[in-house]
Amino acid sequence: MRYTEARLSKLGASLMDDMDKDTVDWQPNFDGSLQEPVVLPTKFPNLLVNGGSGIAVGMATNVPTYNLGEICNGILAILDNKDISDDELFGIIPGPDFPTGAVIMGRAGAYKAHTTGRGSIIIRAKTHMEKFHDHDAIVVDEIPYQVNKAQMIIKIAELIKDKRIEGISEIRDESSKEGLRIVVELKRDAIADVVLNHLFQYTEMQTNFPVNMMALNRGRPMLFNIRGVLDAFIDFRCEVIRRRTIFDLNKARARAHTLLGLSVAVGNLDEVIELIKSSPNPDAARDALVSRGWRASDIESYIQLIDDPNTEYKDGMFYMSEDQARAILELQLHRLTGLERDKIHEDLTELGALIKDLLDILGSHERIVQIIRDETASVRDNWSSPRRTEISDAEIDIDIEDLIAREDMVVTVSNTGYIKRVALDTYRAQKRGGKGRNAMTTKDDDYVVQVFVANTHTPLLFFSSKGLCYKLKTYKLPEAAAAAKGRPLVNLLPLENGETITAILPVPEEEVERVRASGKEHFLMFATASGTVRRNRMSDFDQIRANGKIAMKLDDGDSLISVLPCNEDQDVFLATYRGRCIRFPVDEIRVFAGRNSTGVRGMNLGADDRIIGMAMLNHGESDAAVRAAYIKQSRAARRAATGVDEEASDEDEEATSLVLTDDQMAQMAANEQFILTISENGFGKRTSAYEYRTTHRGGNGFANIKLGGKNTAVAGSFPVENGHDVMMVTDGGKIIRTPVDDVRIAGRATAGVTL
């Protein structure tokens, strides 16, 4: 046989209820051998509950499945309030409900489909995390509608093999009769959220369902929204109920018509029997019954109750129709008993009440609406089930950043403009005096000029020699091996001929948000090699065009060496190549409104000197005696604890008789910062920032480190904290990572020790 037979469920069988009552039109089937209904007289909108898709000439349709209970509630809401708004209806029918469950991401797509009939609905697999020994696993509980589970697993395996998705050690299907279960085991170092975002991005664990509610309405194609479908369905149900009622009315009247004839015959039994006996044949008997009137005053009430238009009753006389006469002739003798006569009268009474009720239905739209309401509520109460598909308020806007793991990277920049990033974990901490490891392969005439740590999601501001600012996220930098060279910045930024990057500033977004939440303004401090400084608002650099933005005007021969975030509770610390430094309050530098200016003098420099570093320090203790007392007492405390005398210069031995209390010492220690100064030959020291007095901008400064002998010039000078590591890179590209705590504390104007 051509078609496979199937047993319908009770709900499926209900689609054909009343189909035998002329409720719908019929048409020949494909070969003309049978008649089939044009539509089914369903009591619920199957188009929405089961959905559908198809392609025709010049048009297509794709309708998602909705929850039966919600659809029924929507119909009832419209019946109760025909002026219900789309938003109110959307609150009842919030979106599709797919048989496979899963999660609809965001309500915008479902709302657009609800109101316009078109839209795109994003569906995600439903997942949860489980712990397997020392690693995590992503467990898929439900998959999007119309997704083939086996093909999805094969696709994931291919992506793992091609290394387009990393961090997965195994995938297996543990589905059973209890339900779907796909286990994606992760490697120990994998970040579950990143792997999951990759799965959503590259596999059918996330799909789009394009809604197009095109349907035929009385043979004409129309684009419907949800309200339109429900309104059309209500109109359809009104027609079905009207046609069903007419069918039942005609059937009841036909039966009542026959019973009236039988009742008349029983009431005139002797005459009827005599007439039949005297007739030569059945046709003659039928004609004789029809040709005369019969007494029927005893059933006049039934005649009026039934109100049969085919019944002829005049002046107490009843005139039979041929159908009634034929029924009398076919009457069996046992029907002539008194009990049967009473049964005929009871049937006439019931049929009369039924006909009256059916006529009332046909004459009252409210009765029809109430029937629709009752039948819809019955369908909901008997067949509805809880929603399977969860609707998340989170709108999906997958950014490339969602696919990038948040991890700290060491960014290395060479003098000739090569840049790369390497995972911080690549560099293990070494003791002071260690040999280090290669951080970058450089040419003979190239060397590393900047190393810093930034998260992959941290924005980086690139300041160029021409005073322009560019912006990139850390993850957009090339990731390479520890000893690799990296890529030229000119390949990443639209630099002009002769333009180089002179300063790179990480701007952690969480830090910016923290400062903004505090109500304080955030600023950027610029410092050039010639000692010029300038302060601008951080917000001036929120929006950076792809081709850059003017940051600062530079004098000929000058270069931008550092840009740092700052606030007015801090001091600016400038360090020079020849071992000098200066410290002055940030608020001594006015905020520049424009960016096309050179700034003001921060420090006077010697003829062969230049600024090599800038840092921001907490605003220090202004009383010199208090600072000197703290330095003296803390140095004595360390000597007592370690038995080692710290190196001190003559400048450190400022005489003071002041003795600080324990509380004063604790408060000073809590606010203490240390400055690490490193020479080009690898000597270094830590010095308390209290030894760096606060002066005014534009001065000549004071000694930062003792130079001479092997100490010829300063390579860097910046604040450090206990518990942190310092990373040092040689001109040849070798890098060493050393704990800050291992670097000896010494006086400001001392030479330090080998690092």
PDB file of N, CA and C in Angstrom, residues 222-270:
ATOM      1  N   MET A 222      -1.936  34.528   2.724  1.00  0.00           N
ATOM      2  CA  MET A 222      -1.857  35.732   3.547  1.00  0.00           C
ATOM      3  C   MET A 222      -0.744  35.562   4.566  1.00  0.00           C
ATOM      4  N   LEU A 223      -0.141  36.687   4.933  1.00  0.00           N
ATOM      5  CA  LEU A 223       0.846  36.691   6.011  1.00  0.00           C
ATOM      6  C   LEU A 223       0.119  37.030   7.305  1.00  0.00           C
ATOM      7  N   PHE A 224       0.161  36.115   8.251  1.00  0.00           N
ATOM      8  CA  PHE A 224      -0.544  36.281   9.512  1.00  0.00           C
ATOM      9  C   PHE A 224       0.433  36.584  10.639  1.00  0.00           C
ATOM     10  N   ASN A 225      -0.050  37.316  11.638  1.00  0.00           N
ATOM     11  CA  ASN A 225       0.618  37.317  12.932  1.00  0.00           C
ATOM     12  C   ASN A 225      -0.182  36.409  13.857  1.00  0.00           C
ATOM     13  N   ILE A 226       0.220  36.294  15.096  1.00  0.00           N
ATOM     14  CA  ILE A 226      -0.475  35.381  16.007  1.00  0.00           C
ATOM     15  C   ILE A 226      -1.935  35.784  16.172  1.00  0.00           C
ATOM     16  N   ARG A 227      -2.186  37.069  16.348  1.00  0.00           N
ATOM     17  CA  ARG A 227      -3.573  37.528  16.515  1.00  0.00           C
ATOM     18  C   ARG A 227      -4.380  37.210  15.269  1.00  0.00           C
ATOM     19  N   GLY A 228      -3.786  37.395  14.096  1.00  0.00           N
ATOM     20  CA  GLY A 228      -4.497  37.106  12.858  1.00  0.00           C
ATOM     21  C   GLY A 228      -4.876  35.644  12.740  1.00  0.00           C
ATOM     22  N   VAL A 229      -3.943  34.757  13.127  1.00  0.00           N
ATOM     23  CA  VAL A 229      -4.241  33.318  13.074  1.00  0.00           C
ATOM     24  C   VAL A 229      -5.372  32.978  14.036  1.00  0.00           C
ATOM     25  N   LEU A 230      -5.320  33.516  15.241  1.00  0.00           N
ATOM     26  CA  LEU A 230      -6.351  33.204  16.231  1.00  0.00           C
ATOM     27  C   LEU A 230      -7.703  33.777  15.826  1.00  0.00           C
ATOM     28  N   ASP A 231      -7.720  34.985  15.267  1.00  0.00           N
ATOM     29  CA  ASP A 231      -8.983  35.554  14.791  1.00  0.00           C
ATOM     30  C   ASP A 231      -9.571  34.703  13.670  1.00  0.00           C
ATOM     31  N   ALA A 232      -8.715  34.285  12.731  1.00  0.00           N
ATOM     32  CA  ALA A 232      -9.189  33.441  11.633  1.00  0.00           C
ATOM     33  C   ALA A 232      -9.690  32.105  12.172  1.00  0.00           C
ATOM     34  N   PHE A 233      -9.017  31.571  13.186  1.00  0.00           N
ATOM     35  CA  PHE A 233      -9.452  30.301  13.761  1.00  0.00           C
ATOM     36  C   PHE A 233     -10.796  30.453  14.456  1.00  0.00           C
ATOM     37  N   ILE A 234     -10.980  31.555  15.172  1.00  0.00           N
ATOM     38  CA  ILE A 234     -12.267  31.779  15.840  1.00  0.00           C
ATOM     39  C   ILE A 234     -13.380  31.883  14.809  1.00  0.00           C
ATOM     40  N   ASP A 235     -13.139  32.598  13.717  1.00  0.00           N
ATOM     41  CA  ASP A 235     -14.138  32.671  12.639  1.00  0.00           C
ATOM     42  C   ASP A 235     -14.414  31.280  12.075  1.00  0.00           C
ATOM     43  N   PHE A 236     -13.361  30.491  11.915  1.00  0.00           N
ATOM     44  CA  PHE A 236     -13.516  29.125  11.403  1.00  0.00           C
ATOM     45  C   PHE A 236     -14.351  28.283  12.363  1.00  0.00           C
ATOM     46  N   ARG A 237     -14.085  28.413  13.659  1.00  0.00           N
ATOM     47  CA  ARG A 237     -14.852  27.639  14.633  1.00  0.00           C
ATOM     48  C   ARG A 237     -16.313  28.077  14.653  1.00  0.00           C
ATOM     49  N   CYS A 238     -16.559  29.366  14.467  1.00  0.00           N
ATOM     50  CA  CYS A 238     -17.949  29.833  14.385  1.00  0.00           C
ATOM     51  C   CYS A 238     -18.666  29.157  13.217  1.00  0.00           C
ATOM     52  N   GLU A 239     -17.983  29.082  12.086  1.00  0.00           N
ATOM     53  CA  GLU A 239     -18.575  28.443  10.910  1.00  0.00           C
ATOM     54  C   GLU A 239     -18.784  26.953  11.154  1.00  0.00           C
ATOM     55  N   VAL A 240     -17.790  26.285  11.757  1.00  0.00           N
ATOM     56  CA  VAL A 240     -17.920  24.849  12.039  1.00  0.00           C
ATOM     57  C   VAL A 240     -19.103  24.593  12.966  1.00  0.00           C
ATOM     58  N   ILE A 241     -19.220  25.383  14.013  1.00  0.00           N
ATOM     59  CA  ILE A 241     -20.317  25.187  14.968  1.00  0.00           C
ATOM     60  C   ILE A 241     -21.655  25.486  14.312  1.00  0.00           C
ATOM     61  N   ARG A 242     -21.699  26.497  13.468  1.00  0.00           N
ATOM     62  CA  ARG A 242     -22.944  26.816  12.768  1.00  0.00           C
ATOM     63  C   ARG A 242     -23.344  25.676  11.836  1.00  0.00           C
ATOM     64  N   ARG A 243     -22.396  25.153  11.083  1.00  0.00           N
ATOM     65  CA  ARG A 243     -22.703  24.058  10.163  1.00  0.00           C
ATOM     66  C   ARG A 243     -23.055  22.784  10.932  1.00  0.00           C
ATOM     67  N   ARG A 244     -22.378  22.553  12.042  1.00  0.00           N
ATOM     68  CA  ARG A 244     -22.696  21.385  12.862  1.00  0.00           C
ATOM     69  C   ARG A 244     -24.088  21.500  13.455  1.00  0.00           C
ATOM     70  N   THR A 245     -24.425  22.706  13.888  1.00  0.00           N
ATOM     71  CA  THR A 245     -25.752  22.925  14.471  1.00  0.00           C
ATOM     72  C   THR A 245     -26.844  22.740  13.426  1.00  0.00           C
ATOM     73  N   ILE A 246     -26.600  23.257  12.230  1.00  0.00           N
ATOM     74  CA  ILE A 246     -27.580  23.072  11.145  1.00  0.00           C
ATOM     75  C   ILE A 246     -27.752  21.591  10.825  1.00  0.00           C
ATOM     76  N   PHE A 247     -26.636  20.867  10.808  1.00  0.00           N
ATOM     77  CA  PHE A 247     -26.710  19.431  10.542  1.00  0.00           C
ATOM     78  C   PHE A 247     -27.525  18.735  11.627  1.00  0.00           C
ATOM     79  N   ASP A 248     -27.225  19.046  12.893  1.00  0.00           N
ATOM     80  CA  ASP A 248     -27.969  18.425  13.995  1.00  0.00           C
ATOM     81  C   ASP A 248     -29.437  18.827  13.962  1.00  0.00           C
ATOM     82  N   LEU A 249     -29.712  20.084  13.578  1.00  0.00           N
ATOM     83  CA  LEU A 249     -31.098  20.547  13.495  1.00  0.00           C
ATOM     84  C   LEU A 249     -31.857  19.793  12.411  1.00  0.00           C
ATOM     85  N   ASN A 250     -31.262  19.657  11.267  1.00  0.00           N
ATOM     86  CA  ASN A 250     -31.925  18.927  10.175  1.00  0.00           C
ATOM     87  C   ASN A 250     -32.163  17.471  10.561  1.00  0.00           C
ATOM     88  N   LYS A 251     -31.182  16.883  11.223  1.00  0.00           N
ATOM     89  CA  LYS A 251     -31.324  15.492  11.641  1.00  0.00           C
ATOM     90  C   LYS A 251     -32.436  15.352  12.674  1.00  0.00           C
ATOM     91  N   ALA A 252     -32.492  16.280  13.624  1.00  0.00           N
ATOM     92  CA  ALA A 252     -33.539  16.225  14.654  1.00  0.00           C
ATOM     93  C   ALA A 252     -34.912  16.455  14.043  1.00  0.00           C
ATOM     94  N   ARG A 253     -35.001  17.382  13.122  1.00  0.00           N
ATOM     95  CA  ARG A 253     -36.288  17.642  12.476  1.00  0.00           C
ATOM     96  C   ARG A 253     -36.745  16.453  11.629  1.00  0.00           C
ATOM     97  N   ALA A 254     -35.790  15.823  10.964  1.00  0.00           N
ATOM     98  CA  ALA A 254     -36.156  14.648  10.163  1.00  0.00           C
ATOM     99  C   ALA A 254     -36.692  13.539  11.061  1.00  0.00           C
ATOM    100  N   ARG A 255     -36.039  13.321  12.195  1.00  0.00           N
ATOM    101  CA  ARG A 255     -36.505  12.299  13.124  1.00  0.00           C
ATOM    102  C   ARG A 255     -37.843  12.691  13.717  1.00  0.00           C
ATOM    103  N   ALA A 256     -37.987  13.962  14.101  1.00  0.00           N
ATOM    104  CA  ALA A 256     -39.255  14.424  14.673  1.00  0.00           C
ATOM    105  C   ALA A 256     -40.382  14.338  13.650  1.00  0.00           C
ATOM    106  N   HIS A 257     -40.060  14.626  12.408  1.00  0.00           N
ATOM    107  CA  HIS A 257     -41.049  14.538  11.329  1.00  0.00           C
ATOM    108  C   HIS A 257     -41.601  13.112  11.238  1.00  0.00           C
ATOM    109  N   THR A 258     -40.725  12.136  11.314  1.00  0.00           N
ATOM    110  CA  THR A 258     -41.156  10.734  11.267  1.00  0.00           C
ATOM    111  C   THR A 258     -41.984  10.377  12.491  1.00  0.00           C
ATOM    112  N   LEU A 259     -41.532  10.826  13.672  1.00  0.00           N
ATOM    113  CA  LEU A 259     -42.254  10.497  14.899  1.00  0.00           C
ATOM    114  C   LEU A 259     -43.627  11.138  14.946  1.00  0.00           C
ATOM    115  N   LEU A 260     -43.778  12.323  14.374  1.00  0.00           N
ATOM    116  CA  LEU A 260     -45.099  12.947  14.318  1.00  0.00           C
ATOM    117  C   LEU A 260     -46.064  12.083  13.510  1.00  0.00           C
ATOM    118  N   GLY A 261     -45.564  11.582  12.376  1.00  0.00           N
ATOM    119  CA  GLY A 261     -46.419  10.710  11.562  1.00  0.00           C
ATOM    120  C   GLY A 261     -46.808   9.448  12.307  1.00  0.00           C
ATOM    121  N   LEU A 262     -45.839   8.860  13.013  1.00  0.00           N
ATOM    122  CA  LEU A 262     -46.144   7.655  13.776  1.00  0.00           C
ATOM    123  C   LEU A 262     -47.126   7.952  14.897  1.00  0.00           C
ATOM    124  N   SER A 263     -46.959   9.106  15.541  1.00  0.00           N
ATOM    125  CA  SER A 263     -47.860   9.468  16.625  1.00  0.00           C
ATOM    126  C   SER A 263     -49.281   9.652  16.116  1.00  0.00           C
ATOM    127  N   VAL A 264     -49.429  10.275  14.943  1.00  0.00           N
ATOM    128  CA  VAL A 264     -50.760  10.443  14.343  1.00  0.00           C
ATOM    129  C   VAL A 264     -51.364   9.076  14.019  1.00  0.00           C
ATOM    130  N   ALA A 265     -50.542   8.180  13.491  1.00  0.00           N
ATOM    131  CA  ALA A 265     -51.039   6.849  13.135  1.00  0.00           C
ATOM    132  C   ALA A 265     -51.503   6.094  14.370  1.00  0.00           C
ATOM    133  N   VAL A 266     -50.753   6.191  15.466  1.00  0.00           N
ATOM    134  CA  VAL A 266     -51.138   5.502  16.693  1.00  0.00           C
ATOM    135  C   VAL A 266     -52.423   6.091  17.251  1.00  0.00           C
ATOM    136  N   GLY A 267     -52.564   7.421  17.129  1.00  0.00           N
ATOM    137  CA  GLY A 267     -53.776   8.066  17.613  1.00  0.00           C
ATOM    138  C   GLY A 267     -55.005   7.723  16.783  1.00  0.00           C
ATOM    139  N   ASN A 268     -54.822   7.339  15.548  1.00  0.00           N
ATOM    140  CA  ASN A 268     -55.929   6.959  14.654  1.00  0.00           C
ATOM    141  C   ASN A 268     -55.716   5.517  14.199  1.00  0.00           C
ATOM    142  N   LEU A 269     -55.418   4.662  15.146  1.00  0.00           N
ATOM    143  CA  LEU A 269     -54.937   3.328  14.825  1.00  0.00           C
ATOM    144  C   LEU A 269     -55.958   2.499  14.035  1.00  0.00           C
ATOM    145  N   ASP A 270     -57.223   2.482  14.460  1.00  0.00           N
ATOM    146  CA  ASP A 270     -58.216   1.632  13.789  1.00  0.00           C
ATOM    147  C   ASP A 270     -58.435   2.075  12.356  1.00  0.00           C
TER     148      ASP A 270
END
